[in-house]
XYZ file of C-alpha atoms in Angstrom:
482
model
C -5.861 -30.965 0.675
C -2.109 -31.261 0.505
C -0.589 -33.794 2.850
C 2.357 -33.217 5.099
C 5.302 -35.484 4.589
C 7.049 -36.511 7.804
C 10.300 -38.395 7.781
C 12.139 -39.766 10.806
C 15.587 -38.543 11.710
C 17.243 -41.428 9.856
C 17.110 -40.480 6.174
C 16.569 -44.017 4.877
C 12.968 -44.255 6.059
C 10.059 -42.202 4.717
C 6.400 -42.224 5.742
C 3.344 -40.060 5.166
C 1.258 -38.684 8.006
C 3.280 -40.532 10.644
C 1.396 -39.843 13.913
C 4.455 -39.212 16.085
C 8.148 -39.846 16.366
C 9.182 -42.908 18.332
C 8.599 -42.456 22.065
C 12.237 -43.150 22.952
C 13.407 -40.286 20.723
C 10.878 -37.664 21.772
C 12.796 -36.351 24.761
C 15.914 -35.874 22.645
C 13.841 -34.223 19.912
C 12.421 -31.712 22.361
C 15.815 -31.073 23.954
C 17.392 -30.188 20.610
C 14.447 -28.032 19.514
C 14.258 -26.187 22.815
C 17.996 -25.505 22.840
C 17.439 -23.359 19.764
C 14.420 -21.472 21.057
C 16.110 -20.906 24.430
C 19.235 -19.391 22.873
C 17.410 -17.203 20.372
C 15.069 -15.869 23.071
C 17.930 -15.409 25.530
C 19.792 -13.198 23.072
C 16.904 -10.732 23.027
C 17.284 -10.097 26.767
C 20.879 -10.912 27.702
C 22.310 -8.164 25.509
C 20.715 -5.442 27.645
C 23.046 -5.994 30.588
C 26.067 -6.214 28.292
C 25.465 -2.837 26.659
C 27.329 -0.519 29.118
C 30.531 -2.582 29.029
C 30.213 -3.125 25.262
C 29.939 0.614 24.702
C 33.050 1.309 26.764
C 35.093 -1.503 25.214
C 34.272 -0.778 21.562
C 33.794 2.967 21.845
C 30.349 2.554 20.312
C 28.129 5.567 19.682
C 24.543 5.671 21.022
C 23.268 4.984 17.490
C 25.535 1.949 17.192
C 24.373 0.633 20.552
C 20.770 1.005 19.423
C 21.491 -1.088 16.348
C 23.329 -3.739 18.373
C 20.093 -4.209 20.297
C 17.604 -3.587 17.492
C 19.301 -5.198 14.492
C 18.661 -8.673 15.850
C 14.957 -8.210 16.535
C 14.348 -6.374 13.277
C 15.928 -9.174 11.245
C 13.954 -11.844 13.085
C 10.664 -9.997 12.578
C 11.345 -9.487 8.873
C 12.377 -13.077 8.197
C 10.337 -15.578 10.179
C 7.307 -15.799 7.854
C 9.556 -16.521 4.886
C 11.557 -18.976 6.999
C 8.386 -20.839 7.945
C 7.519 -21.185 4.265
C 11.043 -22.384 3.459
C 10.605 -25.085 6.080
C 7.341 -26.167 4.455
C 9.068 -26.364 1.077
C 12.539 -27.738 1.711
C 12.194 -29.479 5.062
C 11.913 -28.158 8.577
C 14.881 -30.103 9.864
C 17.083 -28.690 7.095
C 16.015 -25.127 7.860
C 16.390 -25.661 11.607
C 19.928 -26.985 11.121
C 20.826 -24.109 8.785
C 19.427 -21.592 11.257
C 21.306 -23.187 14.149
C 24.570 -23.170 12.179
C 24.177 -19.491 11.226
C 23.179 -18.472 14.744
C 26.103 -20.330 16.332
C 28.671 -18.946 13.885
C 27.266 -15.419 14.256
C 27.402 -15.738 18.057
C 31.115 -16.498 17.772
C 31.526 -13.471 15.506
C 29.680 -11.294 18.033
C 31.930 -12.461 20.850
C 35.081 -11.799 18.814
C 33.945 -8.532 17.210
C 36.766 -5.925 17.170
C 34.493 -2.988 16.336
C 30.899 -1.927 16.803
C 30.304 -2.223 13.050
C 31.372 -5.870 13.036
C 29.192 -6.542 16.070
C 26.144 -4.989 14.377
C 26.711 -7.075 11.239
C 27.098 -10.243 13.320
C 23.909 -9.448 15.248
C 22.016 -9.172 11.959
C 23.342 -12.580 10.864
C 22.304 -13.901 14.291
C 18.816 -12.618 13.513
C 18.790 -14.475 10.188
C 19.712 -17.692 12.004
C 17.063 -17.121 14.665
C 14.455 -16.374 11.992
C 15.268 -19.624 10.204
C 15.083 -21.902 13.229
C 12.298 -20.304 15.283
C 9.261 -21.251 13.163
C 10.622 -24.735 12.561
C 10.456 -25.424 16.303
C 6.693 -24.922 16.494
C 6.186 -26.633 13.138
C 8.062 -29.786 14.168
C 6.152 -29.902 17.451
C 2.913 -29.531 15.486
C 3.716 -32.391 13.118
C 5.768 -34.800 15.256
C 3.621 -34.871 18.390
C -0.065 -35.580 18.883
C -2.654 -35.360 21.631
C -1.334 -35.141 25.177
C 2.247 -35.407 23.932
C 1.743 -32.296 21.799
C 0.330 -30.433 24.802
C 3.391 -31.417 26.840
C 5.671 -30.329 24.010
C 3.966 -26.913 23.807
C 4.340 -26.636 27.583
C 8.058 -27.384 27.328
C 8.371 -24.839 24.504
C 6.729 -22.190 26.656
C 8.940 -23.145 29.611
C 12.136 -22.750 27.589
C 11.064 -19.425 26.120
C 9.876 -18.039 29.433
C 12.969 -19.086 31.354
C 15.190 -17.487 28.712
C 13.223 -14.251 28.960
C 12.993 -14.191 32.748
C 16.558 -15.276 33.515
C 18.265 -13.575 30.559
C 19.320 -10.557 32.579
C 20.481 -12.716 35.491
C 22.525 -14.985 33.212
C 24.125 -11.954 31.575
C 24.879 -10.356 34.932
C 26.490 -13.538 36.240
C 28.626 -14.020 33.119
C 29.861 -10.426 33.221
C 30.492 -10.611 36.973
C 32.494 -13.851 36.661
C 34.488 -12.342 33.771
C 35.807 -15.758 32.697
C 39.119 -15.386 30.884
C 38.689 -11.619 30.873
C 35.945 -11.966 28.254
C 33.505 -9.654 30.024
C 30.518 -8.803 27.806
C 31.791 -11.126 25.056
C 30.873 -14.184 27.128
C 27.189 -13.250 26.740
C 27.526 -14.193 23.063
C 30.212 -16.884 23.231
C 28.119 -18.955 25.654
C 25.951 -19.869 22.645
C 28.796 -21.486 20.724
C 29.269 -24.780 22.617
C 25.519 -25.204 23.127
C 24.805 -24.556 19.459
C 27.589 -26.870 18.302
C 26.303 -29.778 20.401
C 22.710 -29.188 19.306
C 23.749 -29.036 15.659
C 25.491 -32.420 15.840
C 22.315 -33.959 17.293
C 19.876 -32.533 14.720
C 20.228 -35.349 12.101
C 19.412 -38.106 14.569
C 17.019 -36.250 16.874
C 14.793 -34.057 14.708
C 12.354 -35.733 12.293
C 12.187 -34.231 8.829
C 8.843 -32.927 7.606
C 7.578 -30.645 4.891
C 4.426 -29.773 3.006
C 4.480 -32.289 0.161
C 3.921 -31.072 -3.372
C 4.791 -27.397 -2.780
C 7.940 -26.403 -4.612
C 7.687 -22.676 -5.387
C 8.689 -19.763 -3.225
C 6.506 -16.685 -3.555
C 9.311 -14.158 -4.080
C 7.031 -11.109 -4.562
C 5.248 -12.129 -1.359
C 8.584 -12.410 0.440
C 9.551 -8.906 -0.698
C 6.178 -7.424 0.274
C 5.932 -8.955 3.755
C 9.613 -8.360 4.559
C 9.307 -4.735 3.500
C 6.109 -4.343 5.502
C 7.738 -5.805 8.611
C 10.787 -3.538 8.332
C 8.541 -0.508 7.765
C 6.572 -1.453 10.908
C 9.340 -2.412 13.332
C 12.090 0.052 12.365
C 10.195 3.214 13.436
C 9.042 1.435 16.588
C 12.657 0.767 17.471
C 14.064 4.196 16.667
C 11.059 6.519 16.786
C 10.917 7.383 20.485
C 14.609 8.187 20.835
C 14.415 10.483 17.787
C 11.223 12.240 18.862
C 8.989 10.518 16.281
C 10.128 12.474 13.206
C 8.155 12.551 9.950
C 9.905 9.522 8.482
C 8.515 7.265 11.222
C 4.918 8.140 10.325
C 5.605 7.774 6.621
C 7.095 4.367 7.387
C 3.942 3.301 9.267
C 1.821 4.466 6.316
C 4.020 2.524 3.905
C 3.672 -0.573 6.102
C -0.127 -0.395 5.867
C 0.060 -0.140 2.085
C 2.507 -3.045 1.813
C 0.437 -5.254 4.116
C -2.671 -4.447 2.079
C -0.966 -5.277 -1.208
C 0.473 -8.433 0.349
C -2.973 -9.621 1.484
C -4.484 -8.912 -1.935
C -1.637 -10.675 -3.716
C -1.832 -13.753 -1.478
C -5.564 -14.037 -2.152
C -4.939 -13.755 -5.868
C -2.334 -16.532 -5.809
C -4.592 -18.791 -3.759
C -7.514 -18.237 -6.148
C -5.257 -19.195 -9.055
C -4.244 -22.393 -7.193
C -0.635 -21.240 -6.986
C 1.638 -21.207 -3.915
C 1.139 -18.123 -1.740
C 3.603 -17.399 1.031
C 0.690 -17.478 3.500
C -2.426 -19.245 2.297
C -5.531 -17.203 3.265
C -7.096 -20.551 4.192
C -4.875 -20.475 7.278
C -6.852 -17.567 8.714
C -10.071 -19.506 8.240
C -8.764 -22.118 10.671
C -10.922 -22.019 13.789
C -9.238 -19.963 16.509
C -6.109 -19.030 14.541
C -6.960 -15.391 13.830
C -8.128 -14.717 17.376
C -5.127 -16.581 18.731
C -2.815 -14.350 16.707
C -4.499 -11.188 18.012
C -4.218 -12.476 21.575
C -0.525 -13.243 20.994
C 0.158 -9.709 19.750
C -1.521 -8.124 22.763
C 0.092 -10.526 25.239
C 3.636 -9.972 23.949
C 3.067 -6.225 23.961
C 3.154 -6.589 27.731
C 6.058 -8.987 28.215
C 9.108 -7.235 26.795
C 7.860 -3.856 27.966
C 7.457 -5.061 31.573
C 11.029 -6.347 31.671
C 12.198 -3.020 30.232
C 10.479 -0.727 32.734
C 11.235 -2.994 35.688
C 14.936 -3.079 34.767
C 14.987 0.710 34.387
C 13.280 1.145 37.747
C 15.536 -1.152 39.761
C 18.798 -0.103 38.066
C 18.369 3.611 37.416
C 15.710 4.352 40.027
C 16.982 2.176 42.868
C 20.685 1.948 41.964
C 21.103 -1.821 41.534
C 23.944 -3.117 39.378
C 23.458 -5.647 36.558
C 23.888 -8.711 38.793
C 21.639 -7.358 41.551
C 18.991 -6.430 38.981
C 19.226 -9.912 37.521
C 18.712 -11.435 40.951
C 15.544 -9.407 41.551
C 14.075 -11.072 38.443
C 14.447 -14.556 39.962
C 11.074 -14.544 41.812
C 9.376 -14.141 38.419
C 11.335 -17.155 37.216
C 10.362 -19.167 40.290
C 6.666 -18.494 39.744
C 6.981 -19.202 36.040
C 8.794 -22.478 36.626
C 6.178 -23.592 39.141
C 3.114 -23.127 36.943
C 4.549 -23.774 33.482
C 5.415 -27.315 34.550
C 1.830 -27.922 35.670
C 0.021 -25.860 33.031
C -1.021 -28.950 31.080
C -2.765 -30.368 34.156
C -4.576 -27.083 34.674
C -5.446 -27.008 30.962
C -6.982 -30.474 31.260
C -9.536 -28.967 33.667
C -9.908 -25.421 32.365
C -9.270 -25.950 28.656
C -8.691 -22.742 26.703
C -9.554 -20.667 29.759
C -6.141 -21.559 31.220
C -4.452 -18.703 29.362
C -7.206 -16.299 30.431
C -6.717 -17.285 34.063
C -2.978 -16.770 33.661
C -3.345 -13.258 32.266
C -5.813 -12.313 35.019
C -3.308 -13.540 37.625
C -0.738 -11.310 35.937
C -3.129 -8.339 36.049
C -3.742 -8.842 39.780
C -0.003 -9.161 40.449
C 0.718 -5.924 38.575
C -1.992 -4.165 40.574
C -0.396 -5.546 43.748
C 2.956 -4.053 42.694
C 1.297 -0.649 42.293
C -0.181 -0.854 45.791
C 3.129 -2.056 47.255
C 5.071 0.796 45.665
C 2.575 3.349 46.946
C 2.792 1.944 50.477
C 6.569 1.412 50.727
C 7.649 4.547 48.868
C 11.058 5.091 47.329
C 13.039 3.935 50.356
C 11.189 0.695 51.070
C 12.855 -2.643 50.467
C 12.366 -4.194 47.039
C 11.804 -7.490 48.841
C 8.202 -6.379 49.421
C 7.659 -6.867 45.688
C 8.602 -10.553 45.784
C 5.064 -11.992 46.306
C 3.723 -9.969 43.378
C 6.708 -10.932 41.206
C 6.174 -14.623 41.970
C 2.486 -14.257 41.098
C 3.354 -12.465 37.838
C 5.679 -15.304 36.853
C 3.013 -17.835 37.783
C 0.523 -16.085 35.522
C 3.051 -16.105 32.686
C 3.571 -19.822 33.154
C -0.145 -20.469 32.849
C -0.519 -18.247 29.775
C 2.389 -18.707 27.367
C 2.012 -22.391 26.469
C -1.804 -22.381 26.173
C -1.629 -19.197 24.085
C 0.657 -20.931 21.589
C -1.681 -23.922 21.548
C -4.665 -21.609 20.949
C -3.087 -20.313 17.757
C -1.437 -23.543 16.556
C -3.561 -26.322 18.027
C -6.053 -26.611 15.140
C -3.780 -25.706 12.224
C -3.631 -28.336 9.477
C -0.229 -30.052 9.247
C 0.556 -28.647 5.783
C 0.137 -25.097 7.158
C 2.255 -25.507 10.296
C 5.392 -23.893 8.860
C 3.601 -20.780 7.648
C 1.513 -20.628 10.830
C 4.636 -20.895 12.988
C 6.198 -18.053 11.035
C 3.137 -15.879 11.625
C 3.147 -16.667 15.362
C 6.868 -15.896 15.674
C 6.392 -12.658 13.743
C 3.531 -11.351 15.851
C 5.526 -12.083 18.999
C 8.340 -9.861 17.711
C 5.979 -7.154 16.487
C 3.916 -7.256 19.680
C 7.077 -6.846 21.725
C 8.272 -3.915 19.609
C 4.886 -2.175 19.791
C 4.723 -2.735 23.546
C 8.211 -1.333 24.141
C 7.387 1.726 22.012
C 4.099 2.400 23.794
C 5.402 1.761 27.291
C 8.439 3.877 26.475
C 6.188 6.835 25.715
C 4.248 6.340 28.948
C 7.317 5.681 31.096
C 9.502 8.534 29.884
C 6.618 11.000 29.800
C 5.923 10.218 33.460
C 9.631 10.293 34.312
C 10.157 13.860 33.153
C 13.383 15.677 32.339
C 14.860 15.614 35.860
C 14.569 12.003 37.025
C 14.666 11.291 40.757
C 13.940 8.073 42.664
C 10.391 9.320 43.206
C 10.039 10.100 39.488
C 11.211 6.592 38.577
C 8.656 5.088 40.975
C 5.939 7.246 39.427
C 6.977 6.271 35.891
C 7.117 2.567 36.802
C 3.664 2.789 38.378
C 2.276 4.446 35.236
C 3.733 1.628 33.176
C 2.267 -1.016 35.482
C -1.200 0.500 35.127
C -1.006 0.180 31.353
C 0.390 -3.357 31.531
C -2.384 -4.488 33.885
C -4.887 -3.251 31.306
C -3.073 -5.191 28.578
C -3.285 -8.396 30.623
C -7.022 -7.946 31.167
C -7.466 -7.259 27.435
C -5.884 -10.624 26.582
C -8.261 -12.424 28.945
C -11.224 -10.693 27.283
C -9.984 -11.549 23.772
C -9.710 -15.217 24.708
C -13.412 -15.298 25.580
C -14.195 -15.064 21.861
C -12.346 -18.323 21.160
C -14.896 -20.996 21.966
C -14.634 -24.700 21.285
């Protein structure tokens, strides 16, 4: 078995299979790593509230707006598996630093973009940066921390990601409302620049270097196959609903299946020949990894889609502006913050059932929202939803960290980069699938003449589906036994 080489942040020292970075540096290590994952997750959600003003300022067409939103996620989904492998080969700290530099520079370009075309191009470069740094975060946590410290690190990772997702719309609304220096929507991108610059200067001293020793080749055919398969999967999911699911979307899905099949066959062939596959099939023989990946896909199908339909309901159905809509998300953040900080203590008692409990809490909270909406009607105060929103956030806090640990917790160190890339990919794909599916349900229920009552009906239909998704995750986790 190939060993993993771990080097401390100071380049002069090198050790093999070092159990953990020095205790005094661990907090700084986590802070730098989580700065990256917070920013890259934030930019998935914050852009939504900036879209109306961006469209007016740049005179962007609906198609251009769609690509401003979608170009980022598509690039991330297509690149993270390859990026994880690059981290294994050339060093995770190097790839994290490169990703952070690209993301920060592209954020500046987004904020200064004079046209929609420049903004789209900058968003794609942002996606490349996010793809490079995202898998390195999980990989460094997996190699630099052990035991209870690793559990705490996964908890902090989940906390950063969840807070970025939950508060993204609020942060965007506040920045646009403040309108610092007349920047308006541009501040949603420029806010990344100082944070990224500081984090980048700390990477050499804070992040330990590690890589899979002895692996020097990049599987270029594998890169082409999996990248093509990801684009063929995610692109129709992004554009299909708005275009009425034309023939090309179904041909693209069919092509994706073929490319994934060829990719799997080719990876097995390389592994049998003792060469260097992009994803070693041995990874999927790791206990719990395959089931953890399936659970991740299903779970993230529900997350992005819930934020989408809830935002549509409160803004278009109830008439809230961007800042007010952002504020209504804060109870979710409060519940998430409460439980994500204590999830490791719960996990010490419940083990791998912690995530299942979290998803069941989410299912109950979604059912409570349905009941509340039916009782209060279209004129009732949205404040009646607060208890259910807090409970939903609490369930998220219990689920996200343990779900990541379920997939990554038993992965061998020399596979952590590739495994992190797979986890990051399925999160993106799960989110895209969820948005596509919930979009069909929501807009079908909404009808062609939307009214406040129609929006409530559409939101309720979406909640019913999302509650089922949460229960499905809990059931899937029952097949992952110690």
